[in-house]
CSV table of C-alpha atoms in Angstrom, one decimal:
chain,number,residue,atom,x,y,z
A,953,UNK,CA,0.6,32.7,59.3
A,954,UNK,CA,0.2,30.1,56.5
A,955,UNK,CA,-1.7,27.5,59.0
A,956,UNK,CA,-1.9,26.7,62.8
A,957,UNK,CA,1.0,26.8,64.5
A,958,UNK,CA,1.0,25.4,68.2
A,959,UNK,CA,4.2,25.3,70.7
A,960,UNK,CA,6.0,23.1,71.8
A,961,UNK,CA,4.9,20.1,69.9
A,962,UNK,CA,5.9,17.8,72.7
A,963,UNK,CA,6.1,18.5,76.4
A,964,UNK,CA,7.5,15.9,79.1
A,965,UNK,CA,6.7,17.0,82.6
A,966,UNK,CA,6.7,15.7,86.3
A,967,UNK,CA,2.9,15.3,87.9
A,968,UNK,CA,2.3,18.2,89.6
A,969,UNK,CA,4.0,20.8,87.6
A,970,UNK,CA,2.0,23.5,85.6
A,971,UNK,CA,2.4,23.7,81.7
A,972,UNK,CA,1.5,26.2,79.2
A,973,UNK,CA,0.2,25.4,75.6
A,974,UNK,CA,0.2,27.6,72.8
A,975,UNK,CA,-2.0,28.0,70.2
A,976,UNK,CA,-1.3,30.8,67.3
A,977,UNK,CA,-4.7,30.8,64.5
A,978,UNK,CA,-4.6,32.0,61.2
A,979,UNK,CA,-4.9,35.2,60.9
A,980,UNK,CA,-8.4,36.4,60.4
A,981,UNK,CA,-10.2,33.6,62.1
A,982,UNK,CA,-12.6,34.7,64.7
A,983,UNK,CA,-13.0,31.2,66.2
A,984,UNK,CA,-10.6,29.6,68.0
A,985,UNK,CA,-11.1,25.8,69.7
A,986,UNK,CA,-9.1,23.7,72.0
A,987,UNK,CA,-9.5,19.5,72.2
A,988,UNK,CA,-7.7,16.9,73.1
A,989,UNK,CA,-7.1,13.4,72.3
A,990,UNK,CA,-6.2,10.8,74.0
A,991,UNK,CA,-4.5,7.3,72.3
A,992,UNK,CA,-6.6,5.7,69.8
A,993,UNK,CA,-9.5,8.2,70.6
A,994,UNK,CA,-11.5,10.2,69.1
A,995,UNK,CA,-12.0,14.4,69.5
A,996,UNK,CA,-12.9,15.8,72.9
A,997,UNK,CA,-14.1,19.1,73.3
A,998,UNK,CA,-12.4,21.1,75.6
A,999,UNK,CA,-13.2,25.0,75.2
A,1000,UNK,CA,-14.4,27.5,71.9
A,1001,UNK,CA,-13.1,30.9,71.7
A,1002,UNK,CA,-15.5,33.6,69.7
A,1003,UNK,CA,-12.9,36.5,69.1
A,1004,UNK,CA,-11.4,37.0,72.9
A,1005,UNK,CA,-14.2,35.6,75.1
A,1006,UNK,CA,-14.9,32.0,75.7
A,1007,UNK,CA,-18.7,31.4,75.4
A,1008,UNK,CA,-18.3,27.9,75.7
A,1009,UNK,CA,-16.1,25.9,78.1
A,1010,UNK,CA,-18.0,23.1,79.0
A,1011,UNK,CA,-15.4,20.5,77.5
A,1012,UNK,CA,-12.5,21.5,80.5
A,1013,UNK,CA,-12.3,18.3,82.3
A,1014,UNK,CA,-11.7,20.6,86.1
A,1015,UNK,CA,-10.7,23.6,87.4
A,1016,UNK,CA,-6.8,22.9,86.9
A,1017,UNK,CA,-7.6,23.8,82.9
A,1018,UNK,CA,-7.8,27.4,82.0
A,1019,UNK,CA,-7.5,28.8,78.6
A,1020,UNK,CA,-7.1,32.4,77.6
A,1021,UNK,CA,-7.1,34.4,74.0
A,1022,UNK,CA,-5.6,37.9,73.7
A,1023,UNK,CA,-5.7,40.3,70.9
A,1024,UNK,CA,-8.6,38.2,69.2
A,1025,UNK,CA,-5.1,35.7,68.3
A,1026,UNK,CA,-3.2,34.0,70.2
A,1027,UNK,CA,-4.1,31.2,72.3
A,1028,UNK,CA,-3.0,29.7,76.2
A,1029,UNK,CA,-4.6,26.6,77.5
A,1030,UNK,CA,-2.7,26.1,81.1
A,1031,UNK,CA,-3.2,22.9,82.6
A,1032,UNK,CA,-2.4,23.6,86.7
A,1033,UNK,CA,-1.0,20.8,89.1
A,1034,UNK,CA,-0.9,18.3,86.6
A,1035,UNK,CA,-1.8,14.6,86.3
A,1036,UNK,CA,-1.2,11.4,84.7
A,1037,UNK,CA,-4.7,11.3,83.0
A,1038,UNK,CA,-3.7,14.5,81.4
A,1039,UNK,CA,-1.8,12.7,79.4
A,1040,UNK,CA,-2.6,13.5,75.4
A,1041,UNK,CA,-2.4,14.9,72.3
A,1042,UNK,CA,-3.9,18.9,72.8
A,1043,UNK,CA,-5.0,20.3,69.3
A,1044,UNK,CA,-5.9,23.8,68.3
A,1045,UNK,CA,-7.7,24.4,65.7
A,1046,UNK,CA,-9.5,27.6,63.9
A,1047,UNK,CA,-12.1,28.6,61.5
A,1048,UNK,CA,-12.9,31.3,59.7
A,1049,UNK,CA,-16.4,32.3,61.9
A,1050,UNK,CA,-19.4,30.5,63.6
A,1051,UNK,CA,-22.1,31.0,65.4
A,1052,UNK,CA,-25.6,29.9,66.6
A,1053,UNK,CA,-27.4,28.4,63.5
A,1054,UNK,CA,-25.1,29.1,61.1
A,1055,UNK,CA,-23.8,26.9,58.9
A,1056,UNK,CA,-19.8,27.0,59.9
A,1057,UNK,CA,-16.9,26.3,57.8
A,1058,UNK,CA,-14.2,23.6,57.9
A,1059,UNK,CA,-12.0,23.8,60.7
A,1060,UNK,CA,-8.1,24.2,60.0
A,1061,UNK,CA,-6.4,22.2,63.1
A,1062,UNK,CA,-2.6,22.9,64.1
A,1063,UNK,CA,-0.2,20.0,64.5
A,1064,UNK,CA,-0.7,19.4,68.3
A,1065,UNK,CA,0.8,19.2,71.3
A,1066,UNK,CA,1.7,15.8,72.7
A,1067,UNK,CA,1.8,15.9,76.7
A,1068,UNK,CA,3.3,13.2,78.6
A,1069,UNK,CA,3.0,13.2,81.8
A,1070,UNK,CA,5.6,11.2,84.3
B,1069,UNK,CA,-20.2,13.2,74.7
B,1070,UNK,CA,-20.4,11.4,71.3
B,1071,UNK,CA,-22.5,12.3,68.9
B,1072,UNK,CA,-21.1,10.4,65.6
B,1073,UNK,CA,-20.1,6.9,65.6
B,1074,UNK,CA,-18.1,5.4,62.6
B,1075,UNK,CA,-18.1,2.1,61.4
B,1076,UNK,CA,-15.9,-0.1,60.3
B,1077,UNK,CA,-13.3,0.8,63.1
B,1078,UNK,CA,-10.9,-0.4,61.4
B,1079,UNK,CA,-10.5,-0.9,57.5
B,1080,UNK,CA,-8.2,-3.0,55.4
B,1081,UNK,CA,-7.9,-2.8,51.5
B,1082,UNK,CA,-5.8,-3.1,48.5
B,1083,UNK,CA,-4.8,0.0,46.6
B,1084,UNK,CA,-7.5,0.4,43.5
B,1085,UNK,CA,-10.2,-0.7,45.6
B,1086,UNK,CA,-13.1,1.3,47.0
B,1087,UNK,CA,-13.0,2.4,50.8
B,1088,UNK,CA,-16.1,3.3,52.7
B,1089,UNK,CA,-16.5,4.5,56.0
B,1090,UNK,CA,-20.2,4.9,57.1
B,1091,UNK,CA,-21.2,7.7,60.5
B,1092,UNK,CA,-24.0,7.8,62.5
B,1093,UNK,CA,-25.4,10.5,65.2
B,1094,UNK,CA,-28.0,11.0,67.5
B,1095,UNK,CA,-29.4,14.5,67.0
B,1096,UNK,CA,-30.7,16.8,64.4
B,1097,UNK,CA,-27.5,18.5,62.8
B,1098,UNK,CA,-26.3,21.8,61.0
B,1099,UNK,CA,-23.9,20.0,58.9
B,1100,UNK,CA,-21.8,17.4,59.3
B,1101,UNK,CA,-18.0,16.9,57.7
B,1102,UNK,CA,-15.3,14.8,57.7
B,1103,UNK,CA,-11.3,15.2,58.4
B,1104,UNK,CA,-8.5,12.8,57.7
B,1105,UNK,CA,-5.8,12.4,60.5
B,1106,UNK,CA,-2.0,10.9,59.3
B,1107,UNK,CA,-0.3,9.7,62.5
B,1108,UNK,CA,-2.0,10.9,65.1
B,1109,UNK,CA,-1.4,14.1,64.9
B,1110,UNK,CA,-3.2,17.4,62.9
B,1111,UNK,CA,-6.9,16.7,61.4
B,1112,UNK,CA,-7.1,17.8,57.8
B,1113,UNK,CA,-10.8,19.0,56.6
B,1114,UNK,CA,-11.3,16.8,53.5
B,1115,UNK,CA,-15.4,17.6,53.1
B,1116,UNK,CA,-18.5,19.6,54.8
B,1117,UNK,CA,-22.4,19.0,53.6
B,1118,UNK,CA,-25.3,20.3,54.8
B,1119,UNK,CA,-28.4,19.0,56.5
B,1120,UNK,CA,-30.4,19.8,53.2
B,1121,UNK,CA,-27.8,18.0,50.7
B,1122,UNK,CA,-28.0,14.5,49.8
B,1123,UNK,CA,-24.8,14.1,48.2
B,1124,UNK,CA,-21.2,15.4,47.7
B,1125,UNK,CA,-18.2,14.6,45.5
B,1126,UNK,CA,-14.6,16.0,45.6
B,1127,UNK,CA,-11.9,14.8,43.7
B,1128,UNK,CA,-12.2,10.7,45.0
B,1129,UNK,CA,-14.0,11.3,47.8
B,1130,UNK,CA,-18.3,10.7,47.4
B,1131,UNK,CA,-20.0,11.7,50.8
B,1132,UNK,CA,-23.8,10.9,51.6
B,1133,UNK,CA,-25.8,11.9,54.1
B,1134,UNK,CA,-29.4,11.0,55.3
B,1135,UNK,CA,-31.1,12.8,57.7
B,1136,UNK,CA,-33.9,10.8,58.0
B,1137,UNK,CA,-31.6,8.2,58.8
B,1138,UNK,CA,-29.3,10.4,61.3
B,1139,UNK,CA,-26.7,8.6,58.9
B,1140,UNK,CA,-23.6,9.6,56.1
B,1141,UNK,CA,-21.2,7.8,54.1
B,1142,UNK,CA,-17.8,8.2,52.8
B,1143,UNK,CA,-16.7,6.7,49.8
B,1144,UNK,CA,-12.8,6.9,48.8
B,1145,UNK,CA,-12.9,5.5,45.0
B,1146,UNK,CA,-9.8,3.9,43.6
B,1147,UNK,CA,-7.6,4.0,47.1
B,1148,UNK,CA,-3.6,4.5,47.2
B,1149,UNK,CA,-1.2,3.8,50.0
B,1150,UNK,CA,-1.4,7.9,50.7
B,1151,UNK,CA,-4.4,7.7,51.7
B,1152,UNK,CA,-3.6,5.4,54.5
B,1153,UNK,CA,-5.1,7.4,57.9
B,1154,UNK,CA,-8.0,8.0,60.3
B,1155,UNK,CA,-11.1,9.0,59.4
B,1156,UNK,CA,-13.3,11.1,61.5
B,1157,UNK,CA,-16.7,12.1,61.0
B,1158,UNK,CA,-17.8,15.1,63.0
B,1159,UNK,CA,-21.1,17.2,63.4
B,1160,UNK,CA,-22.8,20.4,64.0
B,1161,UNK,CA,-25.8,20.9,65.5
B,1162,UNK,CA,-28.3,23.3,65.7
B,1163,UNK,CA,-27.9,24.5,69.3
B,1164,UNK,CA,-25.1,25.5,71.0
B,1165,UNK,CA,-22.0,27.8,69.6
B,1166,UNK,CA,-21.5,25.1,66.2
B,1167,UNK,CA,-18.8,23.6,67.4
B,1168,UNK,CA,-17.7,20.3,66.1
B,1169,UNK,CA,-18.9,16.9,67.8
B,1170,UNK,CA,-16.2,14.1,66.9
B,1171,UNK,CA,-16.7,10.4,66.2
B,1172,UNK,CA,-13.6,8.1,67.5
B,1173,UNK,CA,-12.8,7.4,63.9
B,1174,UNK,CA,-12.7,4.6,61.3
B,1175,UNK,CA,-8.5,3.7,60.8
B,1176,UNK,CA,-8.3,2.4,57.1
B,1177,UNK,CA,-5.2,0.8,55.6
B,1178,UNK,CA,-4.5,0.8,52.3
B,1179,UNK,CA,-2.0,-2.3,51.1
B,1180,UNK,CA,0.3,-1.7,47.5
C-alpha cells in the first residue's frame, strides 16, 4: 500500500482480556518497528523486526507482549491478560532497510492504535 | 531509556515568526532526525542528518547539529497555524540494530 496501515485504530477492552494489533508496512520495507506512547510522552521502543525475525525486543515491557511478522509483511503485536498501564497509543512504523552501522533512512509510521483499557 | 531531550517543552508563537526547538543526547550517534506529530497520533519524518553534517535546510525547516556538543537545532522560519504540532527529535546510534531513540517532544503553537 500507499503508507502504513494499522487495525483497528481504537480498541476498548476489559482488563484481562487479550487483544491483537495489526500492523501492515509498505511494501518493500525490510524493517518493521513497534512503540508505544503513552499521554503527553514521548516514543518507547517496544520491538524491531529485520524481514521476519526480531533481533531486537528489548523494548516489550513483560512477557504478556508478543509480536510476530509473517511473509516479511504483516505485523501482530498481542498484548496477553491485559492491564490498565497498557493503556496507549501503539504505533507501527517501517523503513526502507537498516542495519548495524549503517546510516538508516526516515521512518514512515502508520496512524496508531489507541488502547484503552477499562 | 532517553537518549534525546528537547527543549522548550512547550512553544508559543505568532504566525511569521521564527520557531526553534533545540535536542540534546547522551551518546555518540549515526544520525539523528526529526518527525512532526499532529494530534497525537502518526509521526511524519520531516528531516535526517548525519553525524558528519553540520547543517541542513528543507523548504522552512534549518536543522543543526553539533557533535561536539551532543547537540541539534531546529529552526521553522516564517511559522503558520499548520504547522501547529509536536516536535520530536530522535537518534541513531552506532550500536545496536539503528533503531530510533525518541525525545518526549517540544509541543509548539502557532497563534493567527
Amino acid at each position: 500500500g500507499a503508507g502504513v496501515s494499522q487495525s483497528p485504530s481504537n480498541k476498548v477492552t476489559e482488563k484481562g482480556k487479550d487483544v491483537e494489533l495489526r500492523c501492515d508496512p509498505i511494501s518493500g520495507h525490510t524493517a518493521l518497528y513497534w512503540y508505544r506512547q503513552s499521554l503527553g510522552q514521548g516514543l518507547e521502543f517496544l520491538i524491531y523486526f529485520q524481514g521476519n525475525s526480531a533481533p531486537d525486543k528489548s523494548g516489550l515491557p513483560s512477557d504478556r507482549f508478543s509480536a510476530e511478522r509473517t511473509g516479511g509483511s504483516v505485523s501482530t503485536l498481542t498484548i496477553q491478560r491485559t492491564q490498565q498501564e497498557d493503556s496507549a497509543v501503539y504505533l507501527c512504523a517501517s523503513s526502507l532497510k537498516t542495519g548495524q552501522g549503517e546510516v538508516s533512512y526516515g521512518y514512515t509510521f502508520g496512524s496508531g492504535t489507541r488502547l484503552t483499557v477499562v | 531509556s532517553q537518549q534525546g531531550e528537547e527543549d522548550p517543552q512547550a512553544l508559543s508563537i505568532q504566525e511569521g515568526e521564527n520557531a526553534t526547538m533545540n535536542c540534546s543526547y547522551k551518546t555518540s550517534i549515526n544520525n539523528l532526525q526529526w518527525y512532526r506529530q499532529n494530534s497525537g497520533r502518526g509521526l511524519v519524518h520531516l528531516i535526517l542528518i548525519r553525524s558528519n553534517e553540520r547543517e541542513k535546510h528543507s523548504g522552512r525547516l534549518r536543522v543543526t547539529l553539533d557533535t561536539s556538543k551532543k547537540s541539534s537545532s531546529l529552526l521553522i522560519t516564517a511559522s503558520r497555524a499548520a504547522d501547529t504540532a509536536s516536535y520530536f527529535c530522535a537518534t541513531v546510534t552506532n550500536s545496536g540494530y539503528s533503531t530510533l531513540t525518541f525525545g518526549k517532544g517540544t509541543m509548539l503553537l502557532v497563534s493567527p
